JSON list of C-alpha atoms in Angstrom, two decimals:
[
{"chain": "M", "resi": 570, "resn": "UNK", "atom": "CA", "xyz": [-31.11, -8.08, -11.31]},
{"chain": "M", "resi": 571, "resn": "UNK", "atom": "CA", "xyz": [-30.63, -6.73, -14.94]},
{"chain": "M", "resi": 572, "resn": "UNK", "atom": "CA", "xyz": [-26.62, -7.99, -15.20]},
{"chain": "M", "resi": 573, "resn": "UNK", "atom": "CA", "xyz": [-28.12, -11.69, -13.41]},
{"chain": "M", "resi": 574, "resn": "UNK", "atom": "CA", "xyz": [-30.39, -11.71, -16.84]},
{"chain": "M", "resi": 575, "resn": "UNK", "atom": "CA", "xyz": [-27.60, -10.85, -19.23]},
{"chain": "M", "resi": 576, "resn": "UNK", "atom": "CA", "xyz": [-25.12, -13.56, -17.34]},
{"chain": "M", "resi": 577, "resn": "UNK", "atom": "CA", "xyz": [-27.94, -15.92, -18.19]},
{"chain": "M", "resi": 578, "resn": "UNK", "atom": "CA", "xyz": [-28.85, -14.88, -21.36]},
{"chain": "M", "resi": 579, "resn": "UNK", "atom": "CA", "xyz": [-25.23, -15.03, -22.44]},
{"chain": "M", "resi": 580, "resn": "UNK", "atom": "CA", "xyz": [-24.83, -18.40, -21.33]},
{"chain": "M", "resi": 581, "resn": "UNK", "atom": "CA", "xyz": [-27.28, -19.85, -22.59]},
{"chain": "M", "resi": 582, "resn": "UNK", "atom": "CA", "xyz": [-26.33, -18.77, -25.66]},
{"chain": "M", "resi": 583, "resn": "UNK", "atom": "CA", "xyz": [-22.71, -20.47, -25.11]},
{"chain": "M", "resi": 584, "resn": "UNK", "atom": "CA", "xyz": [-23.51, -24.25, -26.24]},
{"chain": "M", "resi": 585, "resn": "UNK", "atom": "CA", "xyz": [-23.84, -25.42, -22.41]},
{"chain": "M", "resi": 586, "resn": "UNK", "atom": "CA", "xyz": [-20.88, -28.13, -22.98]},
{"chain": "M", "resi": 587, "resn": "UNK", "atom": "CA", "xyz": [-17.96, -26.07, -23.65]},
{"chain": "M", "resi": 588, "resn": "UNK", "atom": "CA", "xyz": [-18.04, -23.58, -21.54]},
{"chain": "M", "resi": 589, "resn": "UNK", "atom": "CA", "xyz": [-14.48, -24.48, -20.88]},
{"chain": "M", "resi": 590, "resn": "UNK", "atom": "CA", "xyz": [-13.33, -24.88, -24.01]},
{"chain": "M", "resi": 591, "resn": "UNK", "atom": "CA", "xyz": [-11.40, -22.30, -25.97]},
{"chain": "M", "resi": 592, "resn": "UNK", "atom": "CA", "xyz": [-13.89, -20.68, -28.49]},
{"chain": "M", "resi": 593, "resn": "UNK", "atom": "CA", "xyz": [-12.78, -20.62, -32.25]},
{"chain": "M", "resi": 594, "resn": "UNK", "atom": "CA", "xyz": [-14.56, -18.00, -34.67]},
{"chain": "M", "resi": 595, "resn": "UNK", "atom": "CA", "xyz": [-15.27, -19.16, -37.99]},
{"chain": "M", "resi": 596, "resn": "UNK", "atom": "CA", "xyz": [-13.58, -17.41, -40.27]},
{"chain": "M", "resi": 597, "resn": "UNK", "atom": "CA", "xyz": [-13.60, -19.72, -44.19]},
{"chain": "M", "resi": 598, "resn": "UNK", "atom": "CA", "xyz": [-17.04, -20.28, -46.09]},
{"chain": "M", "resi": 599, "resn": "UNK", "atom": "CA", "xyz": [-16.61, -23.38, -44.92]},
{"chain": "M", "resi": 600, "resn": "UNK", "atom": "CA", "xyz": [-16.26, -23.39, -41.33]},
{"chain": "M", "resi": 601, "resn": "UNK", "atom": "CA", "xyz": [-19.22, -20.44, -41.79]},
{"chain": "M", "resi": 602, "resn": "UNK", "atom": "CA", "xyz": [-21.85, -22.53, -43.80]},
{"chain": "M", "resi": 603, "resn": "UNK", "atom": "CA", "xyz": [-20.68, -25.53, -42.08]},
{"chain": "M", "resi": 604, "resn": "UNK", "atom": "CA", "xyz": [-19.55, -25.40, -38.15]},
{"chain": "M", "resi": 605, "resn": "UNK", "atom": "CA", "xyz": [-20.28, -22.22, -37.23]},
{"chain": "M", "resi": 606, "resn": "UNK", "atom": "CA", "xyz": [-18.51, -21.69, -34.51]},
{"chain": "M", "resi": 607, "resn": "UNK", "atom": "CA", "xyz": [-16.71, -24.31, -32.85]},
{"chain": "M", "resi": 608, "resn": "UNK", "atom": "CA", "xyz": [-15.49, -24.75, -28.77]},
{"chain": "M", "resi": 609, "resn": "UNK", "atom": "CA", "xyz": [-12.01, -27.02, -28.21]},
{"chain": "M", "resi": 610, "resn": "UNK", "atom": "CA", "xyz": [-10.29, -28.61, -26.02]},
{"chain": "M", "resi": 611, "resn": "UNK", "atom": "CA", "xyz": [-8.13, -31.83, -25.64]},
{"chain": "M", "resi": 612, "resn": "UNK", "atom": "CA", "xyz": [-11.76, -33.55, -24.99]},
{"chain": "M", "resi": 613, "resn": "UNK", "atom": "CA", "xyz": [-14.24, -32.89, -27.50]},
{"chain": "M", "resi": 614, "resn": "UNK", "atom": "CA", "xyz": [-15.40, -30.28, -30.25]},
{"chain": "M", "resi": 615, "resn": "UNK", "atom": "CA", "xyz": [-18.25, -28.78, -30.19]},
{"chain": "M", "resi": 616, "resn": "UNK", "atom": "CA", "xyz": [-19.97, -26.64, -32.94]},
{"chain": "M", "resi": 617, "resn": "UNK", "atom": "CA", "xyz": [-22.23, -23.75, -32.89]},
{"chain": "M", "resi": 618, "resn": "UNK", "atom": "CA", "xyz": [-25.43, -26.12, -33.06]},
{"chain": "M", "resi": 619, "resn": "UNK", "atom": "CA", "xyz": [-25.00, -27.74, -29.87]},
{"chain": "M", "resi": 620, "resn": "UNK", "atom": "CA", "xyz": [-23.32, -31.07, -31.42]},
{"chain": "M", "resi": 621, "resn": "UNK", "atom": "CA", "xyz": [-20.55, -32.12, -30.49]},
{"chain": "M", "resi": 622, "resn": "UNK", "atom": "CA", "xyz": [-18.07, -34.94, -30.99]},
{"chain": "M", "resi": 623, "resn": "UNK", "atom": "CA", "xyz": [-15.85, -36.60, -27.93]},
{"chain": "M", "resi": 624, "resn": "UNK", "atom": "CA", "xyz": [-12.09, -37.30, -27.82]},
{"chain": "M", "resi": 625, "resn": "UNK", "atom": "CA", "xyz": [-10.88, -40.47, -27.20]},
{"chain": "M", "resi": 626, "resn": "UNK", "atom": "CA", "xyz": [-7.16, -39.84, -27.27]},
{"chain": "M", "resi": 627, "resn": "UNK", "atom": "CA", "xyz": [-4.33, -37.56, -28.59]},
{"chain": "M", "resi": 628, "resn": "UNK", "atom": "CA", "xyz": [-2.56, -40.12, -31.14]},
{"chain": "M", "resi": 629, "resn": "UNK", "atom": "CA", "xyz": [-0.38, -37.62, -32.70]},
{"chain": "M", "resi": 630, "resn": "UNK", "atom": "CA", "xyz": [1.42, -34.06, -31.72]},
{"chain": "M", "resi": 631, "resn": "UNK", "atom": "CA", "xyz": [2.58, -33.32, -35.29]},
{"chain": "M", "resi": 632, "resn": "UNK", "atom": "CA", "xyz": [1.42, -33.24, -39.08]},
{"chain": "M", "resi": 633, "resn": "UNK", "atom": "CA", "xyz": [1.81, -32.81, -42.27]},
{"chain": "M", "resi": 634, "resn": "UNK", "atom": "CA", "xyz": [0.08, -30.10, -44.13]},
{"chain": "M", "resi": 635, "resn": "UNK", "atom": "CA", "xyz": [1.51, -29.01, -47.78]},
{"chain": "M", "resi": 636, "resn": "UNK", "atom": "CA", "xyz": [4.62, -31.57, -47.39]},
{"chain": "M", "resi": 637, "resn": "UNK", "atom": "CA", "xyz": [5.97, -29.66, -44.49]},
{"chain": "M", "resi": 638, "resn": "UNK", "atom": "CA", "xyz": [5.93, -31.31, -40.60]},
{"chain": "M", "resi": 639, "resn": "UNK", "atom": "CA", "xyz": [4.19, -28.76, -38.47]},
{"chain": "M", "resi": 640, "resn": "UNK", "atom": "CA", "xyz": [3.10, -29.06, -34.70]},
{"chain": "M", "resi": 641, "resn": "UNK", "atom": "CA", "xyz": [-0.28, -30.41, -34.47]},
{"chain": "M", "resi": 642, "resn": "UNK", "atom": "CA", "xyz": [-2.84, -32.34, -32.14]},
{"chain": "M", "resi": 643, "resn": "UNK", "atom": "CA", "xyz": [-4.30, -34.97, -33.81]},
{"chain": "M", "resi": 644, "resn": "UNK", "atom": "CA", "xyz": [-6.97, -37.09, -31.73]},
{"chain": "M", "resi": 645, "resn": "UNK", "atom": "CA", "xyz": [-9.38, -39.84, -32.13]},
{"chain": "M", "resi": 646, "resn": "UNK", "atom": "CA", "xyz": [-13.08, -39.51, -32.16]},
{"chain": "M", "resi": 647, "resn": "UNK", "atom": "CA", "xyz": [-14.60, -41.79, -29.00]},
{"chain": "M", "resi": 648, "resn": "UNK", "atom": "CA", "xyz": [-18.20, -42.48, -31.53]},
{"chain": "M", "resi": 649, "resn": "UNK", "atom": "CA", "xyz": [-17.39, -42.20, -34.82]},
{"chain": "M", "resi": 650, "resn": "UNK", "atom": "CA", "xyz": [-20.38, -39.57, -36.29]},
{"chain": "M", "resi": 651, "resn": "UNK", "atom": "CA", "xyz": [-20.70, -37.34, -39.50]},
{"chain": "M", "resi": 652, "resn": "UNK", "atom": "CA", "xyz": [-23.00, -34.50, -37.36]},
{"chain": "M", "resi": 653, "resn": "UNK", "atom": "CA", "xyz": [-26.03, -32.20, -38.82]},
{"chain": "M", "resi": 654, "resn": "UNK", "atom": "CA", "xyz": [-24.48, -29.29, -38.51]},
{"chain": "M", "resi": 655, "resn": "UNK", "atom": "CA", "xyz": [-25.28, -25.29, -39.47]},
{"chain": "M", "resi": 656, "resn": "UNK", "atom": "CA", "xyz": [-28.11, -25.39, -42.33]},
{"chain": "M", "resi": 657, "resn": "UNK", "atom": "CA", "xyz": [-28.18, -29.40, -42.49]},
{"chain": "M", "resi": 658, "resn": "UNK", "atom": "CA", "xyz": [-25.02, -29.40, -43.72]},
{"chain": "M", "resi": 659, "resn": "UNK", "atom": "CA", "xyz": [-22.94, -32.84, -42.12]},
{"chain": "M", "resi": 660, "resn": "UNK", "atom": "CA", "xyz": [-19.16, -32.23, -40.98]},
{"chain": "M", "resi": 661, "resn": "UNK", "atom": "CA", "xyz": [-17.59, -34.80, -43.37]},
{"chain": "M", "resi": 662, "resn": "UNK", "atom": "CA", "xyz": [-20.80, -35.55, -45.86]},
{"chain": "M", "resi": 663, "resn": "UNK", "atom": "CA", "xyz": [-18.66, -38.96, -46.70]},
{"chain": "M", "resi": 664, "resn": "UNK", "atom": "CA", "xyz": [-18.66, -40.55, -43.54]},
{"chain": "M", "resi": 665, "resn": "UNK", "atom": "CA", "xyz": [-18.61, -40.33, -39.88]},
{"chain": "M", "resi": 666, "resn": "UNK", "atom": "CA", "xyz": [-15.79, -38.51, -38.75]},
{"chain": "M", "resi": 667, "resn": "UNK", "atom": "CA", "xyz": [-13.02, -41.18, -36.88]},
{"chain": "M", "resi": 668, "resn": "UNK", "atom": "CA", "xyz": [-10.25, -38.45, -36.48]},
{"chain": "M", "resi": 669, "resn": "UNK", "atom": "CA", "xyz": [-9.83, -34.10, -36.01]},
{"chain": "M", "resi": 670, "resn": "UNK", "atom": "CA", "xyz": [-6.71, -32.31, -35.88]},
{"chain": "M", "resi": 671, "resn": "UNK", "atom": "CA", "xyz": [-5.93, -29.17, -35.43]},
{"chain": "M", "resi": 672, "resn": "UNK", "atom": "CA", "xyz": [-3.04, -27.23, -36.45]},
{"chain": "M", "resi": 673, "resn": "UNK", "atom": "CA", "xyz": [-2.44, -23.22, -36.19]},
{"chain": "M", "resi": 674, "resn": "UNK", "atom": "CA", "xyz": [-2.21, -21.09, -39.77]},
{"chain": "M", "resi": 675, "resn": "UNK", "atom": "CA", "xyz": [-0.40, -17.68, -40.03]},
{"chain": "M", "resi": 676, "resn": "UNK", "atom": "CA", "xyz": [-1.86, -14.56, -38.23]},
{"chain": "M", "resi": 677, "resn": "UNK", "atom": "CA", "xyz": [-3.80, -15.62, -34.84]},
{"chain": "M", "resi": 678, "resn": "UNK", "atom": "CA", "xyz": [-5.72, -18.34, -37.05]},
{"chain": "M", "resi": 679, "resn": "UNK", "atom": "CA", "xyz": [-6.55, -22.22, -36.95]},
{"chain": "M", "resi": 680, "resn": "UNK", "atom": "CA", "xyz": [-7.00, -25.24, -39.16]},
{"chain": "M", "resi": 681, "resn": "UNK", "atom": "CA", "xyz": [-9.25, -27.87, -38.54]},
{"chain": "M", "resi": 682, "resn": "UNK", "atom": "CA", "xyz": [-9.59, -30.98, -40.55]},
{"chain": "M", "resi": 683, "resn": "UNK", "atom": "CA", "xyz": [-11.59, -34.29, -40.35]},
{"chain": "M", "resi": 684, "resn": "UNK", "atom": "CA", "xyz": [-10.87, -37.67, -41.45]},
{"chain": "M", "resi": 685, "resn": "UNK", "atom": "CA", "xyz": [-13.03, -40.84, -42.21]},
{"chain": "M", "resi": 686, "resn": "UNK", "atom": "CA", "xyz": [-9.72, -43.23, -42.39]},
{"chain": "M", "resi": 687, "resn": "UNK", "atom": "CA", "xyz": [-9.74, -46.59, -39.63]},
{"chain": "M", "resi": 688, "resn": "UNK", "atom": "CA", "xyz": [-6.06, -45.10, -38.95]},
{"chain": "M", "resi": 689, "resn": "UNK", "atom": "CA", "xyz": [-4.77, -42.33, -37.98]},
{"chain": "M", "resi": 690, "resn": "UNK", "atom": "CA", "xyz": [-4.41, -39.73, -40.36]},
{"chain": "M", "resi": 691, "resn": "UNK", "atom": "CA", "xyz": [-0.78, -38.64, -41.27]},
{"chain": "M", "resi": 692, "resn": "UNK", "atom": "CA", "xyz": [-0.46, -35.55, -42.95]},
{"chain": "M", "resi": 693, "resn": "UNK", "atom": "CA", "xyz": [-3.49, -32.94, -44.81]},
{"chain": "M", "resi": 694, "resn": "UNK", "atom": "CA", "xyz": [-4.00, -35.26, -48.01]},
{"chain": "M", "resi": 695, "resn": "UNK", "atom": "CA", "xyz": [-6.01, -37.88, -46.48]},
{"chain": "M", "resi": 696, "resn": "UNK", "atom": "CA", "xyz": [-8.94, -34.62, -44.93]},
{"chain": "M", "resi": 697, "resn": "UNK", "atom": "CA", "xyz": [-12.95, -35.05, -45.59]},
{"chain": "M", "resi": 698, "resn": "UNK", "atom": "CA", "xyz": [-13.48, -31.32, -45.33]},
{"chain": "M", "resi": 699, "resn": "UNK", "atom": "CA", "xyz": [-10.64, -28.32, -43.86]},
{"chain": "M", "resi": 700, "resn": "UNK", "atom": "CA", "xyz": [-12.00, -25.27, -42.01]},
{"chain": "M", "resi": 701, "resn": "UNK", "atom": "CA", "xyz": [-10.34, -21.95, -40.74]},
{"chain": "M", "resi": 702, "resn": "UNK", "atom": "CA", "xyz": [-10.90, -20.21, -37.53]},
{"chain": "M", "resi": 703, "resn": "UNK", "atom": "CA", "xyz": [-9.77, -17.37, -35.78]},
{"chain": "M", "resi": 704, "resn": "UNK", "atom": "CA", "xyz": [-8.27, -18.09, -32.73]},
{"chain": "M", "resi": 705, "resn": "UNK", "atom": "CA", "xyz": [-9.33, -17.62, -29.12]},
{"chain": "M", "resi": 706, "resn": "UNK", "atom": "CA", "xyz": [-8.42, -14.37, -27.70]}
]
């Protein structure tokens, strides 16, 4: 009975739609204050407050970061939005998010960048916000 109660408590603490996605722990100050931890897969990103953005397509598998071409996943957001997240902060704060890019950094870290443009972004110079997370273990 006690383990069943513990299991249901853990399940309730995890965003409902994200239980099958990879859990990334917020590391940067912006990630901790805006998104909190996230759950990400090829279909959506879910934020700590249970808000989410669904993806309609993977539009690129490479991306320019600091002028270098890196392996990345660039997703088109199905229904563009700028959700209100932690502490009343918005994901972008500068319009509806239309694309989300994810790429690996060094030392087991990942970056998530968000974009508001109509065309798929080619590089990080077009982003409206950048968040850093510890990779899933």
